[in-house]
Coordinates of C-alpha atoms (C1' of nucleotides) in Angstrom, one line a residue:
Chain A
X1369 CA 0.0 0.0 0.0
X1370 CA 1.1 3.4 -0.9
X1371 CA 0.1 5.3 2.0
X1372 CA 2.2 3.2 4.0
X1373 CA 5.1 4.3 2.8
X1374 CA 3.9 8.0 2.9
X1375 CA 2.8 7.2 6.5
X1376 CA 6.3 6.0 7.6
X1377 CA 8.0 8.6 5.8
X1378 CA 6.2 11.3 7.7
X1379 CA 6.6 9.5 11.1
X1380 CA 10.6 8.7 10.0
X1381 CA 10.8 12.7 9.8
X1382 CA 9.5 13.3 12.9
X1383 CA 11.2 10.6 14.6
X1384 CA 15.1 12.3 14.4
X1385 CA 15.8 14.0 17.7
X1386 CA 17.4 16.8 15.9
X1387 CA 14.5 17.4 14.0
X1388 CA 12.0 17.0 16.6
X1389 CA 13.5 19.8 18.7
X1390 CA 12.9 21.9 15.2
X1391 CA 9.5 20.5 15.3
X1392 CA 8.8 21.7 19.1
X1393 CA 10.6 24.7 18.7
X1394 CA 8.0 25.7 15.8
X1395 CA 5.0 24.6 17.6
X1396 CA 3.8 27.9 19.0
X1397 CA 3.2 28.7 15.1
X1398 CA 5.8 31.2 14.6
X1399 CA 8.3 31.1 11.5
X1400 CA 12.0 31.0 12.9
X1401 CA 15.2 31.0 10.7
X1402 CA 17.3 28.0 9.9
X1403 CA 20.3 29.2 12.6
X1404 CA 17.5 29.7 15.6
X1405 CA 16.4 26.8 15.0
X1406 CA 19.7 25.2 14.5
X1407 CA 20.5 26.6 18.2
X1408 CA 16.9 25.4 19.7
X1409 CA 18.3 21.6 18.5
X1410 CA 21.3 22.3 19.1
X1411 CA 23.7 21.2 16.2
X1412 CA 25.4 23.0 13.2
X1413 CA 23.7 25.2 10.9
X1414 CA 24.5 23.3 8.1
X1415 CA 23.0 20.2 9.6
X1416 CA 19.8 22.1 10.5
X1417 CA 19.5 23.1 6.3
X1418 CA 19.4 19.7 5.7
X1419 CA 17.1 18.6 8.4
X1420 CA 14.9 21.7 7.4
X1421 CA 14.8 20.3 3.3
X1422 CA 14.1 17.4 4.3
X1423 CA 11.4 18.7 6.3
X1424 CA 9.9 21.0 3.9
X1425 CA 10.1 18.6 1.2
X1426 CA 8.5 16.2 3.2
X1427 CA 5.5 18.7 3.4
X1428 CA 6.0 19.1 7.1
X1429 CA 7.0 22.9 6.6
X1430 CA 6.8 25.5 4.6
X1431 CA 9.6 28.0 4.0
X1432 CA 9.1 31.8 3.2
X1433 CA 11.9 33.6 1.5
X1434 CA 12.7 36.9 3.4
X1435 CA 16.6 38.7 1.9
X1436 CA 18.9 36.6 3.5
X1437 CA 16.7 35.2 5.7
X1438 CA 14.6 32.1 5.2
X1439 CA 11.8 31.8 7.4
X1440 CA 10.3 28.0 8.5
X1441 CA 6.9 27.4 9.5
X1442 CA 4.6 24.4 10.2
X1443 CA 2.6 23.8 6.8
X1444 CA -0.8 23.9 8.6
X1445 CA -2.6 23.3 11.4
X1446 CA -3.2 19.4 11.0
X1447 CA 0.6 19.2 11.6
X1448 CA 0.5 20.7 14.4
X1449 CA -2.0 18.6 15.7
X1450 CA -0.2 15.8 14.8
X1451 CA 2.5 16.7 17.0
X1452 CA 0.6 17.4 19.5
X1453 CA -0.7 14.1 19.0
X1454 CA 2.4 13.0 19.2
X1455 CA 3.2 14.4 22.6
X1456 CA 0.3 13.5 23.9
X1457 CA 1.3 9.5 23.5
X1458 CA 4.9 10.5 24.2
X1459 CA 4.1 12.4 27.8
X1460 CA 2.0 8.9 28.8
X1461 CA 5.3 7.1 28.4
X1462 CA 7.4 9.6 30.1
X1463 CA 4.8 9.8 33.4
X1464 CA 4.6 6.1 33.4
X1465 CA 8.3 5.2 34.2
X1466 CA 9.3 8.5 36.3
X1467 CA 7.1 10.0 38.6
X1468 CA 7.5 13.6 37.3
X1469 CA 10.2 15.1 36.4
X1470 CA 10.4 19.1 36.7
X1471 CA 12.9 20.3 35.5
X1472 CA 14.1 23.9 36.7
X1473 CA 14.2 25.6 33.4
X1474 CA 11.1 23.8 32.5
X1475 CA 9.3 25.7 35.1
X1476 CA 8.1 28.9 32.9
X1477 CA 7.0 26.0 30.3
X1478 CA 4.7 24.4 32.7
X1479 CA 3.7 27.7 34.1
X1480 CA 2.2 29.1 30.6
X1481 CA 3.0 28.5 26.9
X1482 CA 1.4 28.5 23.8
X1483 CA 0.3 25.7 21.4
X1484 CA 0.4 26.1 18.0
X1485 CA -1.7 28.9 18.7
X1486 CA -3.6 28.4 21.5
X1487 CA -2.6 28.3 25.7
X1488 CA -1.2 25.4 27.5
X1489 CA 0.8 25.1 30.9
X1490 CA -1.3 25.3 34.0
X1491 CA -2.3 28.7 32.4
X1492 CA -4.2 27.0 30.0
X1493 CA -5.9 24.1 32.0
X1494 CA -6.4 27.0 34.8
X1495 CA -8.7 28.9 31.7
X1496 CA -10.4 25.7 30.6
X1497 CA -11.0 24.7 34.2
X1498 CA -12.8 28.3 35.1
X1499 CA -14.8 28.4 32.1
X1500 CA -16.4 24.7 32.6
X1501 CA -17.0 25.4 36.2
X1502 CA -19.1 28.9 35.1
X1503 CA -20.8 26.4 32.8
X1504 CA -19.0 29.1 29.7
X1505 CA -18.3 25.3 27.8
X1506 CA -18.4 21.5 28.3
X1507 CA -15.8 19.5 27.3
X1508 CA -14.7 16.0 27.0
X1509 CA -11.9 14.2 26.0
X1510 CA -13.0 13.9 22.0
X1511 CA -15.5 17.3 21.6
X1512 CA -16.2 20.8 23.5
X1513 CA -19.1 23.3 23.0
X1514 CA -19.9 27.1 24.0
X1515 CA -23.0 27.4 26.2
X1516 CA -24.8 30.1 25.6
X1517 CA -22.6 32.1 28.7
X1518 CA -20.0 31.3 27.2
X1519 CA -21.1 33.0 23.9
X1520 CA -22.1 36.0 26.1
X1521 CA -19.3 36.3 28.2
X1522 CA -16.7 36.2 24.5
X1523 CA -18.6 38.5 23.1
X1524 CA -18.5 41.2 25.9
X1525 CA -14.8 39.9 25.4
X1526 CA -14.9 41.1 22.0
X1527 CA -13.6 37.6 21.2
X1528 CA -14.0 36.5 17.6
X1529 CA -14.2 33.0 18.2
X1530 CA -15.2 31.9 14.7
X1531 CA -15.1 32.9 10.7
X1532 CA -18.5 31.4 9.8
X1533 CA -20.5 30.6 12.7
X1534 CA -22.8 27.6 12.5
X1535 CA -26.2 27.9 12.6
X1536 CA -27.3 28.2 16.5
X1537 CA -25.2 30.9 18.4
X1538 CA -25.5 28.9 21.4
X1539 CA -23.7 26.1 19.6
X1540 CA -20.4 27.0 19.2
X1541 CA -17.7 24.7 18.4
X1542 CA -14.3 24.0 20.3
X1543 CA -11.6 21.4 21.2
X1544 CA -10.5 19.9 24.0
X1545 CA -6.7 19.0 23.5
X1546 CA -4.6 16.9 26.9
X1547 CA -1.9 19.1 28.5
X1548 CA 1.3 17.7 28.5
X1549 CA 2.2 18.8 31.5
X1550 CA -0.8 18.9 33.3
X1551 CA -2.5 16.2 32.1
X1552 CA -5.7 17.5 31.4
X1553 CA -7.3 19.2 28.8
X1554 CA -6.8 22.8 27.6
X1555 CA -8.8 24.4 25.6
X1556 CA -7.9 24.8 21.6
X1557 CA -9.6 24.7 18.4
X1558 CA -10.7 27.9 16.9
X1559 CA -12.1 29.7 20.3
X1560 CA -8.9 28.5 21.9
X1561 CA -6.7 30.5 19.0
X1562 CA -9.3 33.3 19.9
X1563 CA -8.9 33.2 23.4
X1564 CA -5.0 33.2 22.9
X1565 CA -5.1 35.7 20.7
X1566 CA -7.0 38.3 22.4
X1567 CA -5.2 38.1 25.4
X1568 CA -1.7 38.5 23.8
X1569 CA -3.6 42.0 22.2
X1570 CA -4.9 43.2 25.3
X1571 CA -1.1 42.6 27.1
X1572 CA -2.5 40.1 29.5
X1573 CA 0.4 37.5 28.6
X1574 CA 4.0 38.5 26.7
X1575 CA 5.6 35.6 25.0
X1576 CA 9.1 34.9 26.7
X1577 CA 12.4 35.4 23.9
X1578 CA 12.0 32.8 21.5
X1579 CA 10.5 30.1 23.3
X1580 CA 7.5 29.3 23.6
X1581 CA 6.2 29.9 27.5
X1582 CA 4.5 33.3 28.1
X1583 CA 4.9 35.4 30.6
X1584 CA 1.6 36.8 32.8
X1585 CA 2.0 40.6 32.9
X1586 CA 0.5 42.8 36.2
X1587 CA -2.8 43.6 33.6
X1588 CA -2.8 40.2 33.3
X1589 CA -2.7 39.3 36.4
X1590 CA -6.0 41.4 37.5
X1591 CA -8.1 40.4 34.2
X1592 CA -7.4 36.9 35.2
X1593 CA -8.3 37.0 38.6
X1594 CA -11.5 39.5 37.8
X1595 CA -12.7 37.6 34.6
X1596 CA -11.5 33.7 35.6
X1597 CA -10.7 33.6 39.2
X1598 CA -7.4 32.5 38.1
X1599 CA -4.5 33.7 40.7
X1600 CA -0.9 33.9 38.7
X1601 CA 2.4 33.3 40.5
Chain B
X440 CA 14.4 18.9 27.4
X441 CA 13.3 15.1 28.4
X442 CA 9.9 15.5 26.1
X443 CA 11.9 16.1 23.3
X444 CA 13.6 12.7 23.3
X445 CA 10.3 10.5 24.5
X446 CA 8.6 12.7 21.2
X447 CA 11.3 11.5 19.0
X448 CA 10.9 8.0 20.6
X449 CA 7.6 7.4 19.6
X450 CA 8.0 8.8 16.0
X451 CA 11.0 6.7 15.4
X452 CA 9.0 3.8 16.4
X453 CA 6.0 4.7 13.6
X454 CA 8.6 5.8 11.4
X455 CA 9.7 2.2 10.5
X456 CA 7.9 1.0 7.5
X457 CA 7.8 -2.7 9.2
X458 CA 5.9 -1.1 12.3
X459 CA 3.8 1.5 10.3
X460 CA 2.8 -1.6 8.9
X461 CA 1.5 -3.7 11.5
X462 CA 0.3 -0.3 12.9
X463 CA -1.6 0.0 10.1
X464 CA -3.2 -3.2 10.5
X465 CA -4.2 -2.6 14.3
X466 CA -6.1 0.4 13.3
X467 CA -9.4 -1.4 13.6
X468 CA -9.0 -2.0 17.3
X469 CA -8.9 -5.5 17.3
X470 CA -5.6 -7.7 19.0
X471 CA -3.5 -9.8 16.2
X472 CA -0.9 -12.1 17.0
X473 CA 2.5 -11.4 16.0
X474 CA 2.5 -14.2 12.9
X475 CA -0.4 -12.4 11.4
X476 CA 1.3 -9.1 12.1
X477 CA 4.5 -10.5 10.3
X478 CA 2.3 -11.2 7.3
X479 CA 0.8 -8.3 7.0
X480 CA 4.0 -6.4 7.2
X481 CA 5.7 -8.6 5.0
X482 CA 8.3 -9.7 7.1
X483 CA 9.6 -12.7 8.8
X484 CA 7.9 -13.8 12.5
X485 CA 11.5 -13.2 14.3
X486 CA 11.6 -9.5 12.6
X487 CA 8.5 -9.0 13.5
X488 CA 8.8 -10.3 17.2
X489 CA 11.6 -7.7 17.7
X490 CA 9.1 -4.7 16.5
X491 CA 6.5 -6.2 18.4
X492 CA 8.8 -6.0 21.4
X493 CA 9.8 -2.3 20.7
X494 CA 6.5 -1.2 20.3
X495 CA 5.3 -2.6 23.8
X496 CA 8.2 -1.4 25.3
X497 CA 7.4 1.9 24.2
X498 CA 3.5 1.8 25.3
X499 CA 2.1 2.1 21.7
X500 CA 0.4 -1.4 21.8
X501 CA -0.2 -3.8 24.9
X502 CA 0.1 -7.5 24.6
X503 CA -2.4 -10.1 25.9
X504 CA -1.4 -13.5 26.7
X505 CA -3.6 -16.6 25.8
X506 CA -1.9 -19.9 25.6
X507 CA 0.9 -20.1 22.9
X508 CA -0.8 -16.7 21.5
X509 CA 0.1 -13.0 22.1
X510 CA -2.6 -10.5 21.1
X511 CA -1.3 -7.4 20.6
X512 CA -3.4 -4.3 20.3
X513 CA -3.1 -0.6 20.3
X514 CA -2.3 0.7 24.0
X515 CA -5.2 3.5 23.6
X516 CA -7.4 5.7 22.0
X517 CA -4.6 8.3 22.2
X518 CA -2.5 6.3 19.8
X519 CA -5.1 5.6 17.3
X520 CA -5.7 9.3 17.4
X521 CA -2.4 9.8 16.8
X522 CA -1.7 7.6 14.1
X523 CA -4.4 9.0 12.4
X524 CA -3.1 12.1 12.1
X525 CA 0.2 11.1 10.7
X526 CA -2.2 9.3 7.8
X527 CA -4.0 12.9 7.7
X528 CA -1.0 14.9 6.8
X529 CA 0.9 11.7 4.9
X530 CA -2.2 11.5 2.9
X531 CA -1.9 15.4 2.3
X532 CA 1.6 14.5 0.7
X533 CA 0.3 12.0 -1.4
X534 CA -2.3 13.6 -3.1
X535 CA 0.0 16.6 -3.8
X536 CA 2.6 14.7 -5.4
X537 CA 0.3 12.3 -7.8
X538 CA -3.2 12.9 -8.5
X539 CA -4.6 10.1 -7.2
X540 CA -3.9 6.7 -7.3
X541 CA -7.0 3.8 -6.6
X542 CA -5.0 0.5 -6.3
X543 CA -7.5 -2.2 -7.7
X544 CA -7.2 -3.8 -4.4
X545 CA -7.6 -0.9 -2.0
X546 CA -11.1 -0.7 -3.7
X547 CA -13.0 -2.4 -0.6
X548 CA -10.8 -0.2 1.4
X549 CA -11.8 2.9 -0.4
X550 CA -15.5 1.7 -0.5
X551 CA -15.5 0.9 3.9
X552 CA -13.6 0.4 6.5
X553 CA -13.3 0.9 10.3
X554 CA -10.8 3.4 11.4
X555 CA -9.8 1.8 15.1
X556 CA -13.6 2.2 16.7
X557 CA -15.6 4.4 13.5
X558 CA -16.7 4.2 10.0
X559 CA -14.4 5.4 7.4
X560 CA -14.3 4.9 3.9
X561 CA -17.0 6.3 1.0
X562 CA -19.6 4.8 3.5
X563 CA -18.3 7.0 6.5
X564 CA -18.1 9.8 4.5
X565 CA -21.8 9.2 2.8
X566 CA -23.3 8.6 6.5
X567 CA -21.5 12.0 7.9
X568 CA -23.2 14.0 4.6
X569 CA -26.5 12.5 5.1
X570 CA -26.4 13.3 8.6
X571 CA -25.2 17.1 8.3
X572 CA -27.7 17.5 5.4
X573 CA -30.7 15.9 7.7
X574 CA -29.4 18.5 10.2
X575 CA -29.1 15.8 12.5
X576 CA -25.1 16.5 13.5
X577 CA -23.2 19.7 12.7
X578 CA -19.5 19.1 12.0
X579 CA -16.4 22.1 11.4
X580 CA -12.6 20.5 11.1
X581 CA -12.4 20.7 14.7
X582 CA -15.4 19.6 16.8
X583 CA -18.9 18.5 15.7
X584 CA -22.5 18.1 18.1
X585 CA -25.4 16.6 17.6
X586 CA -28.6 18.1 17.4
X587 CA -32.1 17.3 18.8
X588 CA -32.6 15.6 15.1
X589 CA -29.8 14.1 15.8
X590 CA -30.3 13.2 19.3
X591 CA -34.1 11.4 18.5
X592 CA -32.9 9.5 15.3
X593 CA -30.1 8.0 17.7
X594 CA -32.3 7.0 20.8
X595 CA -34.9 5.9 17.9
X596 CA -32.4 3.2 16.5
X597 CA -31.4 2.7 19.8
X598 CA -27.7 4.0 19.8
X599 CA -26.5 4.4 23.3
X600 CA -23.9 7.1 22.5
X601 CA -22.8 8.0 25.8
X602 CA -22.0 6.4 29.3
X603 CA -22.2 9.7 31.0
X604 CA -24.0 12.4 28.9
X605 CA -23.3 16.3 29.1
X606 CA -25.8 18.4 30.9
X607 CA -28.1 18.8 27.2
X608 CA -29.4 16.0 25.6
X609 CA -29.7 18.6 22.8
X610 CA -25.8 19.0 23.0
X611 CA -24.2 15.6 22.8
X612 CA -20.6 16.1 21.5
X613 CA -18.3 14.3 18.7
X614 CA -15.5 14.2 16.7
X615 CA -14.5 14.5 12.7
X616 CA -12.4 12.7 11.4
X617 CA -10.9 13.5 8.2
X618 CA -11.0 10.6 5.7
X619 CA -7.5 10.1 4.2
X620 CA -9.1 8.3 0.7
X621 CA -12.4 10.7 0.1
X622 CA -10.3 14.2 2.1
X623 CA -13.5 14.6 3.7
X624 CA -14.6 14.3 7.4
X625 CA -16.5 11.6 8.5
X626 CA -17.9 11.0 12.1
X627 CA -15.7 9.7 14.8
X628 CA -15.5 10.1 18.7
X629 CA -18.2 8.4 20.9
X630 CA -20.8 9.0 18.3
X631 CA -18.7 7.1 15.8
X632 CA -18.0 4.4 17.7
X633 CA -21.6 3.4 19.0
X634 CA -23.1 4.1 15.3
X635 CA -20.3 1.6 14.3
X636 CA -20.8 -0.9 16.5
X637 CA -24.4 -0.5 16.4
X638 CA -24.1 -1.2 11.9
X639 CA -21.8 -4.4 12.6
X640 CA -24.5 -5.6 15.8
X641 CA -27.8 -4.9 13.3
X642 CA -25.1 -7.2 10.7
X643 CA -25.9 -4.1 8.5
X644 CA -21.6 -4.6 7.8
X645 CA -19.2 -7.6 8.2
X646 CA -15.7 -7.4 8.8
X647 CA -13.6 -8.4 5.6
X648 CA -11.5 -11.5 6.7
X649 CA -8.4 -9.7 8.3
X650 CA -8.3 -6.8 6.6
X651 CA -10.1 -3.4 8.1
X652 CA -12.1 -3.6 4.6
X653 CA -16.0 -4.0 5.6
X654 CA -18.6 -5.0 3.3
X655 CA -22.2 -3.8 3.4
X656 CA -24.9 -7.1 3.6
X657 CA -28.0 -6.9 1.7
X658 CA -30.2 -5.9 4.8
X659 CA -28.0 -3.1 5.5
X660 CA -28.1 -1.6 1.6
X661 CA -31.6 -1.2 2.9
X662 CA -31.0 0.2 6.3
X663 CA -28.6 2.6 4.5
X664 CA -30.9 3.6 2.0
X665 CA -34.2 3.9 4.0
X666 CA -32.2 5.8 6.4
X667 CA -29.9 7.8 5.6
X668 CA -30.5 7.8 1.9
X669 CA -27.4 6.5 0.5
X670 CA -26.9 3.8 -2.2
X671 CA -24.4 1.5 -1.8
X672 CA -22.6 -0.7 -4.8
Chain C
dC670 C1' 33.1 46.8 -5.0
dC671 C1' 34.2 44.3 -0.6
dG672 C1' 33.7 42.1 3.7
dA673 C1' 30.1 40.0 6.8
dT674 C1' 26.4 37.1 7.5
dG675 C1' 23.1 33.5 6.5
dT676 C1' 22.5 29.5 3.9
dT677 C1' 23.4 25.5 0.8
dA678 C1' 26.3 21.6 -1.4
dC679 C1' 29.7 17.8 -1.1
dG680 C1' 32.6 14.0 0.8
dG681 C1' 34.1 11.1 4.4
dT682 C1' 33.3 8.9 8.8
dG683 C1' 31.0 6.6 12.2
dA684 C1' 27.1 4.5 14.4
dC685 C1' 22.6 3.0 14.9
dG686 C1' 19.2 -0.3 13.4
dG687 C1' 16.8 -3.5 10.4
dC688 C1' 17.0 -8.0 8.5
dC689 C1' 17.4 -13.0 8.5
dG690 C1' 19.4 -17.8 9.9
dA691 C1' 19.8 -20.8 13.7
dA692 C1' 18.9 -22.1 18.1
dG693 C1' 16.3 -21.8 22.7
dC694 C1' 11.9 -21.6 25.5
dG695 C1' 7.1 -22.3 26.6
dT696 C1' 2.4 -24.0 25.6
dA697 C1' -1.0 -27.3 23.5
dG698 C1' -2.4 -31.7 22.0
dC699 C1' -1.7 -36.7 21.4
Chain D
dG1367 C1' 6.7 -38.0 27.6
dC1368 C1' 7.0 -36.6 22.7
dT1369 C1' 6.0 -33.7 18.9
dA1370 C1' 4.1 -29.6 16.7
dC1371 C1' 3.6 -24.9 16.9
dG1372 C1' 4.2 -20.0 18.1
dC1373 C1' 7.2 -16.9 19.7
dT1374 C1' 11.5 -15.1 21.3
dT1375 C1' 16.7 -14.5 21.7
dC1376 C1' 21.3 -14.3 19.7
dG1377 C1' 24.9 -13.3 16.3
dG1378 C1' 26.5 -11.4 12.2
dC1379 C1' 25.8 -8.9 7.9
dC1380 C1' 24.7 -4.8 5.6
dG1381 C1' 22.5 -0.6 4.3
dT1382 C1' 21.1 3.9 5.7
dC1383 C1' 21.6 8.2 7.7
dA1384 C1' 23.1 11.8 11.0
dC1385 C1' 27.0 14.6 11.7
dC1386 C1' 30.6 17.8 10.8
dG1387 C1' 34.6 20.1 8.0
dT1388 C1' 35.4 22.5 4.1
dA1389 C1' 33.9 25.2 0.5
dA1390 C1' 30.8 27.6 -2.6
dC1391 C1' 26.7 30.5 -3.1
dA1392 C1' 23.4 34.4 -2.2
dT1393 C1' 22.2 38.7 0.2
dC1394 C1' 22.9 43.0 2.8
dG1395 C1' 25.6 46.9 4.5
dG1396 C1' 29.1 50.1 3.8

DNA sequence: CCGATGTTACGGTGACGGCCGAAGCGTAGC
DNA sequence: GCTACGCTTCGGCCGTCACCGTAACATCGG
């Protein structure tokens, strides 16, 4: 079977260490040059090129031409929800033979990052746990929904949470997706990009140099105590 | 970062065309022993013993003991998820590079199959179109619900979709799936899976000898058509 | 035009891993 | 017990691929 082969051939690109640092280091949806993300996996330049033609040929990026600079970015967003897929079967294996390791540099990871281009961290369970206990969605592990409070409460937001809306307001559509880290899910989909979104516009959350945990600034802080009854360290 | 190398783990282990293979081949959730998993990877039983081995050892299937037997079967739901999403953006490569190419023998493939718990296939698809266009689901690429349409033609055949069921009968919640032969969703998540096992139970479908080819019998060409409308060949 | 920087191309080296043949272990049936 | 069968382990062969050094190629600034 042909798809086989494509099928192993995707999973074989993912599978490099070198390249799956790329991989994570592109996951908050960002393009990055071929030296950054040499650096964020840690080998030589001229490695990374090749790694990062490979990748692109393979369809698992596409590259933007920029002067000098060549700018990589995840092709779309069903690759990045493959790797997050990924992750997610990869982080049961991790938790099952060590108890939990934190690492000390991790910290700011688990604390609040972004996914592609919605929250994670305990940031991002902390969201989806306030909004399901205001009864703003429902989630479970395969499907989520907007109640109609929830449609109220984004739209006092001035959260766009959707292009073309489907046909009941009160039926909005979302995803659940596990937390790595936390191990339970976070809010993404389309109103997660939303949510993210907005609160990087209204300086709620700063993203942290070129990685991909956020930092909670002091507006931050208040909207998310007033708003979610979230208090940030 | 210790994610980074558990992430590359379990990619290396799909990214052999052996194990994508016999991965392949567990997709329809049922347990094979490692003879018939050597066959349908094409390799010999020792080969295949030491995949088999790797693939336990790094949680992506369990193995069940029965006499001189060992079952092996996909650890979880996660990994089905996960392997599905590989075929989602393998299949993207495919079709990008050659048209598209029908193998005379994928043909029952093409026509149905189960995807680990859910229909797939042109009958997946067909069901998922008849039952957005009967506005008895709504489905986007990221989350789907059910309407009350939907919810009284499902307790009408008797389709016990959920062991515990949100707060809204009028809100049950599944997945889409997108179909990597017709690059359209079909229905997956709970939903899938009872409506599945509910067309196999009614003997509407039977499983194609080992293969996760299903063919429709003659009382379910009427079910299909009286119900949903579609014809099948 | 010239140096600096970012990126790509090539060749050689080393190691990891898949593959099969042969042999060892356990279970089932006679 | 013995034989048949399924499965696993071991040993050695071989191909593949990541890696880096060196070098060539583009682009930008002066």
């Amino acid at each position: 079977m042909a798809t086989n082969a494509a099928f192993a051939e995707i999973a074989t690109l993912a599978g490099d260490p070198a390249r799956a640092g790329m991989l994570h280091a592109l996951m908050d949806g960002r393009a990055l040059t071929a030296s950054e993300l040499a650096g964020a996996a840690s080998i030589t330049p001229q490695t990374a090129s090749g790694h990062l033609s490979k990748l692109a040929a393979g369809g698992l990026l596409v590259v933007e031409k920029q002067g000098r600079h060549r700018y990589h970015r995840l092709a779309s967003p069903a690759v990045a929800r493959m790797l997050e897929s990924i992750m997610q079967v990869a982080a049961d294996q991790v938790s099952r033979r060590k108890p939990v390791v934190t690492g000390p540099r991790d910290r700011a990871l688990r604390a609040a990052r972004t996914c592609y281009d919605h929250l994670a961290g305990h940031l991002g369970v902390s969201l989806a746990d306030s909004l399901i206990a205001n009864k703003q969605i429902e989630l479970t592990s395969d499907a989520g929904i907007v109640t109609a409070r929830g449609v109220s409460l984004f739209d006092k937001l001035g959260i766009d949470y959707a292009t073309r809306k489907p046909s009941s307001r009160a039926r909005m559509l979302c995803r659940p997706c596990l937390d790595w880290s936390e191990r339970r899910p976070h809010l993404a989909g389309a109103l997660g990009a939303a949510l993210c979104a907005h609160c990087l516009k209204s300086g709620w959350i700063r993203r942290i140099d070129g990685t991909r945990a956020v930092s909670v600034t002091t507006k931050g802080r208040g909207a998310f105590r007033d708003l979610f009854g979230i208090e940030t360290v």
